[in-house]
Structure formats: C-alpha cells, structure tokens
Amino acid sequence: MSRFYLTTPIYYVNAQPHLGHAYTTIVGDALARWHRLLGEEVHFLTGTDEHGLKIQQAADAAGIPPQQFADNIAPLFVKAWERLDITNTDFIRTTEQRHRIGVQKLLQACFDAGDIELDVYRGMYCVACEAYYTADDLDGDNCPIHKRPVEHVEEENYFFRLSRFGDRLLDWYANHPDAIVPEHRLNEVTSFIKQGLHDFSVSRKTLTWGIPLPFDESHVAYVWFDALANYITAIGYGANDTTFNKWWPVNRHLIGKDIIRFHCIYWPAMLMSAGIEPPSGYAVGGWLLVGGEKMSKTSGNVVNPLDLIDEIGLDGFRYYVLADTAYGNDGDFTYEGLIARYNSDLANNLGNLAARVATVVGKKCDGRGTAPSPSSALAPISSQTVADAVEQWQRVQPSRALEATWQLIRATNAHLEQHEPWKAEPGAGVDAVMGDALEALRIITILVYPAMPDTAREIWSRIGMTGDIADVRVPDALQWGGYTAGATVTKGDPLFPRRTV
Ligand code: MSP
C-alpha cells in the first residue's frame, strides 16, 4: 500500500486557534481525506510549538510558568480540530519527551558532522518572528513583518553553518523541480539561495525555556531548530527506526508563505547535515486575511472559526475556506462572502440538486433509484470533471478541484431543467433522466467528501448507497455507471437552508 505523510505547521501556543490556523489545517484535512480515497495509508500530523522567547514572554505576562501556559492552550487546538472534524493521526507538542529526545539527537548529528560551531552573535532579533535580522532586512529600526522595534543581541551562540549548503540545496531543487507548489514559490526559494546564505544561530544562552543542547547544556536550542524537528521526532526519529523509515521523507509539508525560508532552506540543510533525506514536497499557502489584513490581536480582527461553525454549520465553513481562496494566493475573509458563497454554491446548487433528485424519485419512481445510461449526455461531463478534480487535488488546489466538481453539479441541474422530469408521467423517460442524475450525484458526493464529509455521508445514504463513503476507492469509484438501481432514495431535511446576512 502506498503511503502519504502530510503535515501542517505546528502552531504557537501564544494565541488561541483562529481562522488562519483553521485554514491551513482544513486544507490538510481535505488533502488527507483525498489521499485515503486514493487508497493510500495516510499519516497526518499537526501540533503545537511551545518553546522559545515568545512563549516565555506570554507566560510571564500571564504570570504563570511556561509549561503551565502551554498546558492551558494546547488542548484548545486539540479541541478546535476535533470540532472541525480534522482527521489528524497524531498531534505533537514540542514539550513532549519524544520530541526532546529527537531534537537532541538531530543537534548532535549536525554537531558531529561539524556543521554546528560556537561563535559570537551580534545583531538584531524580533521576538514575534523568533528570527534574526540583518540591518538590510529592517524597516528603519523595526522588524519588516511586525513593524515593531527589534532587540539588539550580543551573545555567544552555536551557529548552524547554513552558508555551506547553498550549492547542495540548489542541486537538490534542480533535481526535484516539483518539490514546491505553487511553482513560483520554488523560484523565490532558489533566488534567495543564490543571493548567498548566512549561518544562523541555533542556541540561546539567556533563555531557559527550551531544549538543552546535548553537547553544551548551558544553551537551549533555538525555537525554530526545535520546531522544525517535530516533523521527524513525531514519527520516531531518535527512538524508533521502523516508524521513522516507514514515513520519512514526508510527502507534503503544508506551510504558510511567511515560513517558507525556514522550511525550504533551513530545514533541508539541517537534514542534509544529519544525513537524512530532505522533504519530498511542500505546498505553500497564502494568508487568509480579514478586511485585507493579517489577523492579529493588536488589529483586533481575530476571527474564531468555532463561532463561524455555530453560524453556518461545519461543512458550510469548511467548504467556504477551501473553495473561496486558491491555495497559494491570499484570501480575504468577509462574513458577507461566507453567506453569499453558502447560498449560491451550497443552498442553490448542491442542496437544490440533492433535494430535487430525491423529490422526483420519491414521486415518480416509487422512491427507488433507477439505472444510469452509459450514453448519458452527463457521462462525458462527469469524466472531464473527474479528470480535472483528480489533477487539482494532486496539485494541492482544493478550490480548483471543487470548481471542477461544481461544473458537474451545474450540468446536472441544467440536465434536469432541460428534461423537467417533475412534469412528466412516471415511466421509462423519467427513469432514464433520474438514473443519470443519481449517478452524477453519486460521483459528485465522492468528490465533495474531502471538503464536506458530513454532507457527503448524508447524501450517500439518501441516494441509497450502502457502506461508508470513506471506504470508496478513487479513481475506480468515479467511473460512470456505478449507481445501483433499485436502491431506496430518501428526501430528508434541506441540507443547506438559505441564510440571510
Ligand atoms: N510555530 C511556527 C511554525 C513552526 S512549523 C515547524 C508558526 N506558528 S504560527 O502559529 O504563527 O503560524 C503557523 C502557520 O499558520 C503559518 O504557516 C502561518 O502562515 C499560518 N497562519 C497564521 N495566520 C494566518 C492567516 N491569517 N492566514 C493563513 N495562514 C496563517 O509560524
């Protein structure tokens, strides 16, 4: 059985789960579900990033020890993902023992390879980014991202000799041109490498909230070195070679565009140093902005995803997040946009199709599903939709995969409008039209499953399909003609009642 290992970034515990975190995690979940439909064994990892100065300072401000602070927040992520029906197969916290063991092993491996050395660091540090900056990077005296003053630091640090890895990284990307999607992000990475890479500090002496270096316990590991390692410590690096070798190298790291350098430059170099293969793939997402801005406590524009679920339902929210923004681009969340998309795509299109099919089959076919025709006009549209959707999921483009799916939904609604089976007398003509509509709806249901699992399960059972939809296997199940005639079709309540703003 082929395998698929997929990760989200691990989220800092200084903030509660918000729409931006939910966005990346829902994309991950939809992708994980799609790969399970493909018949692959999927390992889907998410978790929390709990060390470093940022968390230490947040804990200080709250007046509690950092471990307790992290213990309070991490479960909020676990619960939020449960509520969003995220099917992660593991959740790692960087304060766990399994992580500490693996981070120390990785540090030791890079140290033994001669790529970690003691030096003196003089320069600027932004706590919000947990990143060092050179004078050229700054916006006046401020961090270019957070627009807040950076701290001047001068201390003895261990450095990772990133400057030695430029050519090896360029070679690796030249040999793996598909490693980063969308493709323009690969160019961003390679041109950054070509400008020349600087060594980076991997330890802090003034901080205690972190993992001690195994070769010098007076330092703790730099939070990004610590955090990146989660992708291997969670699968047993340093403790269980069998599980590690089973899952590594990762198939896709899903990341936001703000953390691309850490993931696509630092991380593969760290792995190369330790003699481990770099990640096979990355999918780089944009930001989901609110009112054109990145969410932050200071802007007061933080949106809690759980409030939106209460408002629009879980699947309405998941669909909006996946369909509204092309992965890779920035999206802009608005409440009006959420309602508009819900009404047009879900209430008027998918919901309407499911209701019409069940109503007509109930009234004109005795509630029994009829057989699709191999020569249906919908068959070629369906196969085009399937081909597009398969390709777009492969490219980590959920919005395009769903757009392809909606082509078939619209075509099926149009097919019904053209034939008006609700006006016709029961008989062969109605049976043929409804058999085709049921078959299209069966295929549509499979294609919407990764985005809207509850809705898909519901439609699956209403059209009389047996078994769990999660157990179907694509692409075979997407062949035209799989609907079983004679199945009991039931109507049920409207799936997506229309909403007003
Ligand atoms: N802890 C680091 C990641 C370490 S991974 C080894 C971190 N955490 S974060 O919580 O600040 O952000 C995690 C991810 O969430 C980033 O990829 C970031 O792009 C994403 N998002 C945070 N806010 C976001 C939006 N408003 N929109 C989309 N994604 C956003 O960075």
Short mmCIF file of C-alpha atoms and ligand atoms in Angstrom, two decimals:
data_model
loop_
_atom_site.label_atom_id
_atom_site.label_comp_id
_atom_site.label_asym_id
_atom_site.label_seq_id
_atom_site.Cartn_x
_atom_site.Cartn_y
_atom_site.Cartn_z
CA MET A 1 0.00 0.00 0.00
CA SER A 2 1.45 3.35 -0.87
CA ARG A 3 1.82 5.90 1.88
CA PHE A 4 1.26 9.60 2.26
CA TYR A 5 2.76 11.63 5.08
CA LEU A 6 1.38 15.11 5.42
CA THR A 7 1.98 17.84 7.99
CA THR A 8 0.67 21.27 8.99
CA PRO A 9 2.91 23.81 10.70
CA ILE A 10 2.84 23.43 14.46
CA TYR A 11 1.06 26.42 15.95
CA TYR A 12 2.48 28.75 18.58
CA VAL A 13 0.60 28.48 21.82
CA ASN A 14 0.72 32.21 22.47
CA ALA A 15 -2.55 32.58 20.53
CA GLN A 16 -5.81 30.65 20.60
CA PRO A 17 -6.78 28.82 17.42
CA HIS A 18 -8.00 31.34 14.87
CA LEU A 19 -9.23 31.36 11.30
CA GLY A 20 -5.69 31.41 9.86
CA HIS A 21 -4.71 28.25 11.73
CA ALA A 22 -8.04 26.63 10.82
CA TYR A 23 -7.46 27.44 7.16
CA THR A 24 -4.15 25.57 6.89
CA THR A 25 -5.46 22.69 8.98
CA ILE A 26 -8.66 22.26 6.92
CA VAL A 27 -6.64 22.20 3.68
CA GLY A 28 -4.51 19.49 5.31
CA ASP A 29 -7.56 17.51 6.35
CA ALA A 30 -9.19 17.65 2.92
CA LEU A 31 -5.94 16.52 1.35
CA ALA A 32 -5.55 13.70 3.90
CA ARG A 33 -9.08 12.52 3.13
CA TRP A 34 -8.45 12.66 -0.61
CA HIS A 35 -5.32 10.55 -0.26
CA ARG A 36 -7.23 8.00 1.82
CA LEU A 37 -9.79 7.78 -1.00
CA LEU A 38 -6.87 7.07 -3.30
CA GLY A 39 -6.24 4.03 -1.15
CA GLU A 40 -3.08 5.35 0.44
CA GLU A 41 -2.13 4.86 4.06
CA VAL A 42 -2.10 8.41 5.39
CA HIS A 43 -0.23 9.86 8.31
CA PHE A 44 -1.41 13.38 9.05
CA LEU A 45 0.50 15.32 11.71
CA THR A 46 -0.29 18.61 13.39
CA GLY A 47 0.63 20.01 16.80
CA THR A 48 1.83 22.93 18.86
CA ASP A 49 5.09 24.90 19.08
CA GLU A 50 5.65 25.60 22.75
CA HIS A 51 9.24 26.71 23.42
CA GLY A 52 11.11 29.95 22.82
CA LEU A 53 11.14 33.55 23.91
CA LYS A 54 7.72 34.39 22.51
CA ILE A 55 6.01 31.77 24.66
CA GLN A 56 8.21 32.56 27.67
CA GLN A 57 7.16 36.22 27.42
CA ALA A 58 3.49 35.36 27.00
CA ALA A 59 3.67 33.11 30.08
CA ASP A 60 5.45 35.86 32.05
CA ALA A 61 2.71 38.29 31.09
CA ALA A 62 0.10 35.79 32.27
CA GLY A 63 2.07 35.30 35.49
CA ILE A 64 2.36 31.52 35.15
CA PRO A 65 5.22 29.13 34.32
CA PRO A 66 5.61 28.49 30.56
CA GLN A 67 4.81 24.78 30.86
CA GLN A 68 1.54 25.58 32.56
CA PHE A 69 0.83 28.25 29.99
CA ALA A 70 1.36 25.75 27.15
CA ASP A 71 -0.68 23.12 29.01
CA ASN A 72 -3.59 25.57 29.09
CA ILE A 73 -3.51 26.47 25.40
CA ALA A 74 -2.50 23.24 23.59
CA PRO A 75 -5.81 21.48 24.44
CA LEU A 76 -7.69 24.36 22.79
CA PHE A 77 -6.04 23.37 19.49
CA VAL A 78 -6.86 19.71 20.04
CA LYS A 79 -10.49 20.59 20.73
CA ALA A 80 -10.79 23.03 17.84
CA TRP A 81 -9.53 20.38 15.41
CA GLU A 82 -11.97 17.84 16.83
CA ARG A 83 -14.78 20.31 16.29
CA LEU A 84 -13.62 20.88 12.69
CA ASP A 85 -13.58 17.12 12.13
CA ILE A 86 -9.87 17.12 11.38
CA THR A 87 -8.59 13.57 10.89
CA ASN A 88 -5.01 14.09 12.06
CA THR A 89 -3.42 10.81 13.08
CA ASP A 90 -1.04 12.43 15.56
CA PHE A 91 -0.71 15.67 17.48
CA ILE A 92 2.74 16.61 18.68
CA ARG A 93 3.61 19.08 21.41
CA THR A 94 7.21 20.24 21.43
CA THR A 95 7.34 19.89 25.22
CA GLU A 96 6.86 16.13 24.96
CA GLN A 97 9.69 13.80 25.85
CA ARG A 98 9.65 12.06 22.44
CA HIS A 99 10.33 15.44 20.85
CA ARG A 100 13.13 16.38 23.22
CA ILE A 101 14.93 13.10 22.54
CA GLY A 102 14.70 13.57 18.78
CA VAL A 103 15.76 17.23 18.81
CA GLN A 104 18.84 16.38 20.85
CA LYS A 105 19.71 13.57 18.50
CA LEU A 106 19.39 15.89 15.50
CA LEU A 107 21.50 18.60 17.16
CA GLN A 108 24.15 16.04 18.00
CA ALA A 109 24.16 14.68 14.45
CA CYS A 110 24.68 18.17 12.96
CA PHE A 111 27.33 18.91 15.59
CA ASP A 112 29.15 15.66 14.87
CA ALA A 113 29.07 16.49 11.16
CA GLY A 114 30.91 19.72 12.02
CA ASP A 115 28.03 21.96 10.94
CA ILE A 116 27.28 23.42 14.36
CA GLU A 117 30.00 25.63 15.85
CA LEU A 118 30.39 28.16 18.66
CA ASP A 119 30.64 31.83 17.65
CA VAL A 120 29.58 35.28 18.81
CA TYR A 121 26.37 36.74 17.53
CA ARG A 122 25.89 40.49 17.32
CA GLY A 123 22.72 41.72 15.73
CA MET A 124 19.01 42.16 15.84
CA TYR A 125 16.27 39.78 16.88
CA CYS A 126 12.49 40.00 16.51
CA VAL A 127 10.74 38.08 19.25
CA ALA A 128 7.42 37.97 17.39
CA CYS A 129 9.10 36.22 14.42
CA GLU A 130 11.61 34.40 16.61
CA ALA A 131 14.08 35.37 13.88
CA TYR A 132 17.36 37.22 13.49
CA TYR A 133 17.64 40.13 11.09
CA THR A 134 20.48 41.96 9.44
CA ALA A 135 20.42 45.76 9.09
CA ASP A 136 19.41 45.37 5.44
CA ASP A 137 16.30 43.40 6.36
CA LEU A 138 14.93 46.05 8.71
CA ASP A 139 12.26 48.62 8.07
CA GLY A 140 14.01 51.57 9.78
CA ASP A 141 14.63 50.19 13.28
CA ASN A 142 11.66 47.87 13.02
CA CYS A 143 11.02 44.26 12.10
CA PRO A 144 9.90 44.17 8.45
CA ILE A 145 6.95 41.93 9.31
CA HIS A 146 5.74 43.10 12.71
CA LYS A 147 6.81 46.76 12.35
CA ARG A 148 7.96 46.65 15.95
CA PRO A 149 11.42 47.51 17.29
CA VAL A 150 13.84 44.59 17.16
CA GLU A 151 16.11 43.71 20.10
CA HIS A 152 19.86 44.18 19.95
CA VAL A 153 21.53 40.97 20.97
CA GLU A 154 25.17 40.14 21.55
CA GLU A 155 25.85 36.70 22.88
CA GLU A 156 27.82 33.54 22.44
CA ASN A 157 25.78 31.20 20.28
CA TYR A 158 26.16 27.98 18.45
CA PHE A 159 25.72 28.51 14.73
CA PHE A 160 24.48 26.21 12.07
CA ARG A 161 26.76 26.63 9.03
CA LEU A 162 23.98 27.20 6.52
CA SER A 163 26.42 29.05 4.29
CA ARG A 164 27.96 25.69 3.35
CA PHE A 165 24.71 24.32 1.94
CA GLY A 166 23.87 26.70 -0.91
CA ASP A 167 25.13 24.52 -3.76
CA ARG A 168 23.77 21.31 -2.27
CA LEU A 169 20.34 22.90 -1.88
CA LEU A 170 20.37 24.29 -5.42
CA ASP A 171 21.34 20.86 -6.77
CA TRP A 172 18.61 19.23 -4.77
CA TYR A 173 15.94 21.60 -6.08
CA ALA A 174 17.27 21.26 -9.63
CA ASN A 175 16.77 17.50 -9.31
CA HIS A 176 13.36 17.85 -7.63
CA PRO A 177 11.62 20.59 -9.61
CA ASP A 178 8.17 19.51 -8.38
CA ALA A 179 9.07 19.68 -4.71
CA ILE A 180 7.44 23.06 -4.13
CA VAL A 181 3.92 24.00 -5.26
CA PRO A 182 2.75 26.52 -6.38
CA GLU A 183 5.73 26.68 -8.72
CA HIS A 184 6.53 30.38 -8.35
CA ARG A 185 7.48 29.69 -4.73
CA LEU A 186 10.29 27.45 -5.96
CA ASN A 187 11.76 30.41 -7.84
CA GLU A 188 11.52 32.50 -4.69
CA VAL A 189 13.46 29.87 -2.77
CA THR A 190 16.16 29.31 -5.36
CA SER A 191 16.77 33.01 -5.94
CA PHE A 192 17.11 33.51 -2.20
CA ILE A 193 19.68 30.71 -2.03
CA LYS A 194 21.58 32.23 -4.96
CA GLN A 195 21.99 35.51 -3.06
CA GLY A 196 24.17 33.61 -0.59
CA LEU A 197 23.11 32.00 2.67
CA HIS A 198 24.12 33.19 6.14
CA ASP A 199 24.82 30.91 9.07
CA PHE A 200 22.10 31.00 11.71
CA SER A 201 22.24 30.74 15.44
CA VAL A 202 20.80 27.52 16.82
CA SER A 203 21.08 28.25 20.52
CA ARG A 204 20.26 30.83 23.17
CA LYS A 205 22.18 31.20 26.39
CA THR A 206 19.96 33.81 28.01
CA LEU A 207 16.82 31.73 27.71
CA THR A 208 15.94 28.65 29.73
CA TRP A 209 12.59 27.77 28.11
CA GLY A 210 13.81 25.29 25.54
CA ILE A 211 15.62 22.03 24.94
CA PRO A 212 19.22 21.98 26.24
CA LEU A 213 21.93 21.31 23.65
CA PRO A 214 23.25 17.80 24.26
CA PHE A 215 26.85 18.99 23.81
CA ASP A 216 26.52 22.17 25.95
CA GLU A 217 23.72 22.24 28.47
CA SER A 218 24.25 25.93 29.22
CA HIS A 219 22.43 26.69 25.96
CA VAL A 220 18.92 25.85 24.83
CA ALA A 221 18.03 25.11 21.22
CA TYR A 222 16.76 27.96 19.06
CA VAL A 223 13.00 27.58 18.79
CA TRP A 224 12.95 27.14 15.01
CA PHE A 225 15.54 24.35 15.10
CA ASP A 226 13.42 22.74 17.80
CA ALA A 227 10.11 23.29 15.97
CA LEU A 228 11.16 22.06 12.53
CA ALA A 229 12.37 18.83 14.04
CA ASN A 230 8.79 17.97 15.06
CA TYR A 231 8.23 16.51 11.62
CA ILE A 232 10.73 13.75 12.34
CA THR A 233 10.51 13.42 16.12
CA ALA A 234 6.78 12.67 15.85
CA ILE A 235 7.45 9.64 13.64
CA GLY A 236 10.10 8.20 15.88
CA TYR A 237 13.40 9.82 14.89
CA GLY A 238 15.89 9.01 17.62
CA ALA A 239 13.65 6.35 19.14
CA ASN A 240 12.04 4.06 16.57
CA ASP A 241 13.74 3.49 13.24
CA THR A 242 10.89 1.35 11.93
CA THR A 243 8.24 4.06 12.16
CA PHE A 244 10.72 6.72 11.10
CA ASN A 245 11.72 4.83 7.96
CA LYS A 246 8.12 3.97 7.27
CA TRP A 247 7.08 7.64 6.97
CA TRP A 248 10.14 9.67 6.10
CA PRO A 249 10.65 11.50 3.77
CA VAL A 250 7.43 13.45 4.20
CA ASN A 251 5.27 13.79 1.08
CA ARG A 252 3.93 17.28 1.76
CA HIS A 253 4.66 19.94 4.33
CA LEU A 254 1.77 22.41 4.18
CA ILE A 255 3.10 25.81 5.20
CA GLY A 256 2.19 29.48 5.04
CA LYS A 257 4.21 31.78 2.82
CA ASP A 258 5.66 33.50 5.91
CA ILE A 259 7.61 30.43 6.96
CA ILE A 260 8.95 29.33 3.59
CA ARG A 261 12.63 30.10 4.26
CA PHE A 262 12.67 28.12 7.48
CA HIS A 263 11.05 25.16 5.77
CA CYS A 264 12.55 25.17 2.29
CA ILE A 265 16.09 26.31 3.16
CA TYR A 266 16.99 25.79 6.83
CA TRP A 267 15.14 22.51 7.24
CA PRO A 268 16.52 20.55 4.26
CA ALA A 269 20.01 21.81 5.11
CA MET A 270 19.66 20.62 8.71
CA LEU A 271 18.52 17.24 7.44
CA MET A 272 21.32 17.00 4.88
CA SER A 273 23.83 17.76 7.61
CA ALA A 274 22.42 14.93 9.72
CA GLY A 275 22.45 12.54 6.74
CA ILE A 276 18.67 12.49 6.38
CA GLU A 277 16.81 12.92 3.11
CA PRO A 278 15.11 16.34 2.63
CA PRO A 279 11.30 16.60 2.49
CA SER A 280 9.84 15.37 -0.81
CA GLY A 281 7.28 18.12 -1.12
CA TYR A 282 5.88 21.38 0.11
CA ALA A 283 2.63 23.18 -0.60
CA VAL A 284 2.89 26.86 0.24
CA GLY A 285 -0.33 28.69 1.09
CA GLY A 286 -1.09 32.38 1.21
CA TRP A 287 -2.78 34.11 4.12
CA LEU A 288 -6.44 34.30 4.83
CA LEU A 289 -6.75 37.99 5.57
CA VAL A 290 -9.56 39.70 7.39
CA GLY A 291 -10.51 43.05 5.95
CA GLY A 292 -7.32 42.93 3.88
CA GLU A 293 -5.07 42.48 6.93
CA LYS A 294 -3.39 39.57 8.64
CA MET A 295 -5.22 38.62 11.80
CA SER A 296 -3.60 39.86 14.98
CA LYS A 297 -4.56 40.72 18.50
CA THR A 298 -3.29 44.26 18.00
CA SER A 299 -5.51 44.85 14.95
CA GLY A 300 -8.44 43.35 16.86
CA ASN A 301 -9.51 41.38 13.78
CA VAL A 302 -9.09 37.84 15.06
CA VAL A 303 -11.87 35.56 13.83
CA ASN A 304 -12.70 32.46 15.87
CA PRO A 305 -13.55 29.61 13.49
CA LEU A 306 -15.78 27.96 16.06
CA ASP A 307 -18.14 30.97 16.03
CA LEU A 308 -18.50 30.59 12.27
CA ILE A 309 -19.38 26.92 12.58
CA ASP A 310 -22.16 27.79 15.00
CA GLU A 311 -23.40 30.25 12.43
CA ILE A 312 -23.14 28.36 9.14
CA GLY A 313 -22.54 24.73 10.05
CA LEU A 314 -19.31 22.78 9.92
CA ASP A 315 -19.44 21.83 6.26
CA GLY A 316 -20.55 25.31 5.17
CA PHE A 317 -17.47 26.67 6.88
CA ARG A 318 -15.08 24.00 5.56
CA TYR A 319 -16.40 24.48 2.05
CA TYR A 320 -16.04 28.25 2.19
CA VAL A 321 -12.47 28.03 3.41
CA LEU A 322 -11.47 25.53 0.72
CA ALA A 323 -13.40 26.96 -2.20
CA ASP A 324 -13.05 30.68 -1.74
CA THR A 325 -9.27 31.01 -1.92
CA ALA A 326 -6.95 29.42 -4.47
CA TYR A 327 -4.32 27.74 -2.29
CA GLY A 328 -1.14 29.75 -2.66
CA ASN A 329 -2.87 33.11 -3.02
CA ASP A 330 -4.04 35.37 -0.23
CA GLY A 331 -7.74 35.22 0.51
CA ASP A 332 -9.91 37.77 2.23
CA PHE A 333 -12.47 36.57 4.71
CA THR A 334 -15.72 38.51 4.91
CA TYR A 335 -18.90 37.47 6.60
CA GLU A 336 -20.90 38.60 3.55
CA GLY A 337 -18.68 36.48 1.28
CA LEU A 338 -19.24 33.44 3.50
CA ILE A 339 -23.04 33.81 3.33
CA ALA A 340 -23.04 34.58 -0.40
CA ARG A 341 -21.00 31.51 -1.27
CA TYR A 342 -23.07 29.33 1.04
CA ASN A 343 -26.29 30.47 -0.62
CA SER A 344 -25.07 30.23 -4.20
CA ASP A 345 -22.92 27.08 -4.17
CA LEU A 346 -24.49 25.07 -1.37
CA ALA A 347 -28.15 26.10 -0.99
CA ASN A 348 -28.87 26.85 -4.68
CA ASN A 349 -26.62 24.29 -6.35
CA LEU A 350 -25.64 21.21 -4.35
CA GLY A 351 -28.51 21.36 -1.84
CA ASN A 352 -31.04 22.04 -4.56
CA LEU A 353 -29.75 19.17 -6.70
CA ALA A 354 -29.92 16.67 -3.84
CA ALA A 355 -33.44 17.81 -2.90
CA ARG A 356 -34.75 17.72 -6.49
CA VAL A 357 -33.38 14.27 -7.19
CA ALA A 358 -34.89 12.81 -4.02
CA THR A 359 -38.23 14.55 -4.53
CA VAL A 360 -38.69 13.40 -8.12
CA VAL A 361 -37.51 9.85 -7.43
CA GLY A 362 -39.93 9.78 -4.48
CA LYS A 363 -42.87 10.97 -6.53
CA LYS A 364 -42.24 9.42 -9.92
CA CYS A 365 -40.11 6.32 -9.30
CA ASP A 366 -41.67 4.97 -6.09
CA GLY A 367 -38.64 6.12 -4.12
CA ARG A 368 -36.39 3.61 -5.91
CA GLY A 369 -33.28 4.76 -7.69
CA THR A 370 -33.12 4.00 -11.40
CA ALA A 371 -30.21 2.97 -13.62
CA PRO A 372 -27.92 5.47 -15.35
CA SER A 373 -27.40 5.23 -19.08
CA PRO A 374 -23.89 4.57 -20.43
CA SER A 375 -24.58 7.03 -23.21
CA SER A 376 -25.89 9.83 -20.98
CA ALA A 377 -25.03 13.37 -22.02
CA LEU A 378 -23.75 13.79 -18.45
CA ALA A 379 -21.19 10.96 -18.78
CA PRO A 380 -18.52 12.92 -20.71
CA ILE A 381 -19.02 15.97 -18.46
CA SER A 382 -18.53 13.72 -15.48
CA SER A 383 -15.34 12.21 -16.82
CA GLN A 384 -13.94 15.68 -17.54
CA THR A 385 -14.84 16.80 -14.00
CA VAL A 386 -13.21 13.72 -12.54
CA ALA A 387 -10.02 14.20 -14.56
CA ASP A 388 -9.80 17.86 -13.50
CA ALA A 389 -10.57 17.18 -9.86
CA VAL A 390 -8.01 14.37 -9.63
CA GLU A 391 -5.34 16.61 -11.11
CA GLN A 392 -6.18 19.57 -8.88
CA TRP A 393 -6.13 17.56 -5.66
CA GLN A 394 -2.76 16.23 -6.74
CA ARG A 395 -1.53 19.80 -7.16
CA VAL A 396 -2.96 20.78 -3.75
CA GLN A 397 -5.55 23.07 -5.32
CA PRO A 398 -8.75 22.29 -3.43
CA SER A 399 -10.56 25.37 -4.77
CA ARG A 400 -9.96 24.23 -8.35
CA ALA A 401 -10.90 20.64 -7.56
CA LEU A 402 -14.18 21.93 -6.11
CA GLU A 403 -14.70 24.28 -9.04
CA ALA A 404 -14.44 21.26 -11.37
CA THR A 405 -16.92 19.40 -9.17
CA TRP A 406 -19.37 22.30 -9.36
CA GLN A 407 -19.26 22.13 -13.15
CA LEU A 408 -20.86 18.72 -12.87
CA ILE A 409 -23.36 19.95 -10.27
CA ARG A 410 -24.43 22.78 -12.57
CA ALA A 411 -24.59 20.49 -15.59
CA THR A 412 -26.78 18.02 -13.68
CA ASN A 413 -29.15 20.75 -12.54
CA ALA A 414 -29.30 22.00 -16.14
CA HIS A 415 -29.99 18.47 -17.36
CA LEU A 416 -32.96 18.23 -15.00
CA GLU A 417 -34.24 21.65 -16.04
CA GLN A 418 -33.99 20.65 -19.66
CA HIS A 419 -35.97 17.43 -19.21
CA GLU A 420 -38.33 18.62 -16.45
CA PRO A 421 -38.97 15.10 -15.09
CA TRP A 422 -41.21 16.63 -12.41
CA LYS A 423 -43.74 17.48 -15.12
CA ALA A 424 -43.62 14.12 -16.91
CA GLU A 425 -45.68 10.99 -16.25
CA PRO A 426 -43.83 8.15 -14.50
CA GLY A 427 -42.19 5.75 -16.95
CA ALA A 428 -39.06 4.98 -18.91
CA GLY A 429 -38.35 8.63 -19.80
CA VAL A 430 -38.36 9.82 -16.18
CA ASP A 431 -36.43 6.73 -15.06
CA ALA A 432 -33.66 7.45 -17.56
CA VAL A 433 -33.30 11.11 -16.60
CA MET A 434 -33.28 10.29 -12.88
CA GLY A 435 -30.82 7.40 -13.29
CA ASP A 436 -28.37 9.81 -14.88
CA ALA A 437 -28.97 12.44 -12.21
CA LEU A 438 -28.49 9.89 -9.42
CA GLU A 439 -25.27 8.68 -10.97
CA ALA A 440 -23.93 12.20 -11.35
CA LEU A 441 -24.89 12.91 -7.75
CA ARG A 442 -23.09 9.76 -6.59
CA ILE A 443 -19.90 10.92 -8.29
CA ILE A 444 -20.34 14.48 -7.01
CA THR A 445 -20.79 13.13 -3.49
CA ILE A 446 -17.48 11.30 -3.60
CA LEU A 447 -15.76 14.40 -4.95
CA VAL A 448 -17.14 16.66 -2.21
CA TYR A 449 -16.32 14.18 0.57
CA PRO A 450 -12.81 15.51 1.36
CA ALA A 451 -14.24 19.02 1.79
CA MET A 452 -17.60 18.20 3.38
CA PRO A 453 -17.54 14.76 4.99
CA ASP A 454 -20.84 15.02 6.89
CA THR A 455 -22.76 16.28 3.87
CA ALA A 456 -21.25 13.59 1.68
CA ARG A 457 -22.21 10.86 4.16
CA GLU A 458 -25.73 12.24 4.30
CA ILE A 459 -26.25 12.41 0.52
CA TRP A 460 -24.65 8.98 0.14
CA SER A 461 -27.22 7.46 2.42
CA ARG A 462 -30.13 9.48 0.96
CA ILE A 463 -29.43 8.15 -2.53
CA GLY A 464 -29.37 4.64 -1.09
CA MET A 465 -25.65 3.87 -1.38
CA THR A 466 -24.50 1.42 1.27
CA GLY A 467 -21.25 1.30 3.22
CA ASP A 468 -19.14 4.22 4.41
CA ILE A 469 -18.28 6.69 1.67
CA ALA A 470 -14.81 6.97 3.24
CA ASP A 471 -14.21 3.40 2.09
CA VAL A 472 -14.78 4.00 -1.63
CA ARG A 473 -11.64 3.99 -3.73
CA VAL A 474 -10.91 6.53 -6.42
CA PRO A 475 -10.48 6.79 -9.32
CA ASP A 476 -12.38 3.48 -9.87
CA ALA A 477 -15.46 4.60 -7.94
CA LEU A 478 -15.61 7.71 -10.13
CA GLN A 479 -16.26 5.72 -13.32
CA TRP A 480 -19.65 6.48 -14.84
CA GLY A 481 -22.15 3.68 -14.16
CA GLY A 482 -21.59 2.76 -10.51
CA TYR A 483 -25.02 3.64 -9.17
CA THR A 484 -27.06 0.62 -8.10
CA ALA A 485 -30.57 0.75 -9.49
CA GLY A 486 -33.30 -0.22 -7.04
CA ALA A 487 -31.70 1.50 -4.03
CA THR A 488 -34.06 3.32 -1.66
CA VAL A 489 -33.91 7.09 -2.06
CA THR A 490 -35.00 9.30 0.81
CA LYS A 491 -35.55 13.03 0.93
CA GLY A 492 -34.71 14.34 4.39
CA ASP A 493 -34.50 17.94 5.53
CA PRO A 494 -32.89 20.62 3.38
CA LEU A 495 -29.11 20.18 3.59
CA PHE A 496 -28.36 23.88 3.33
CA PRO A 497 -31.27 26.14 4.29
CA ARG A 498 -30.75 29.59 2.75
CA ARG A 499 -29.26 32.21 5.07
CA THR A 500 -29.59 35.93 5.17
CA VAL A 501 -26.75 38.20 6.25
N1 MSP B 1 5.22 27.90 15.09
C1 MSP B 1 5.52 28.39 13.78
C2 MSP B 1 5.55 27.27 12.79
C3 MSP B 1 6.53 26.19 13.08
S1 MSP B 1 6.41 24.89 11.96
C4 MSP B 1 7.74 23.95 12.28
C5 MSP B 1 4.45 29.39 13.38
N2 MSP B 1 3.31 29.31 14.03
S2 MSP B 1 2.03 30.25 13.78
O1 MSP B 1 1.02 29.75 14.65
O2 MSP B 1 2.39 31.61 13.90
O3 MSP B 1 1.64 30.06 12.30
C6 MSP B 1 1.54 28.79 11.77
C7 MSP B 1 1.03 28.82 10.38
O4 MSP B 1 -0.25 29.38 10.36
C8 MSP B 1 1.91 29.65 9.43
O5 MSP B 1 2.13 28.88 8.27
C9 MSP B 1 1.08 30.81 9.08
O6 MSP B 1 1.23 31.20 7.75
C10 MSP B 1 -0.32 30.25 9.28
N3 MSP B 1 -1.17 31.35 9.58
C11 MSP B 1 -1.18 32.16 10.66
N4 MSP B 1 -2.06 33.17 10.41
C12 MSP B 1 -2.59 33.01 9.18
C13 MSP B 1 -3.56 33.61 8.41
N5 MSP B 1 -4.16 34.68 8.81
N6 MSP B 1 -3.87 33.04 7.22
C14 MSP B 1 -3.32 31.88 6.78
N7 MSP B 1 -2.40 31.29 7.48
C15 MSP B 1 -1.96 31.89 8.63
O7 MSP B 1 4.69 30.14 12.46
#
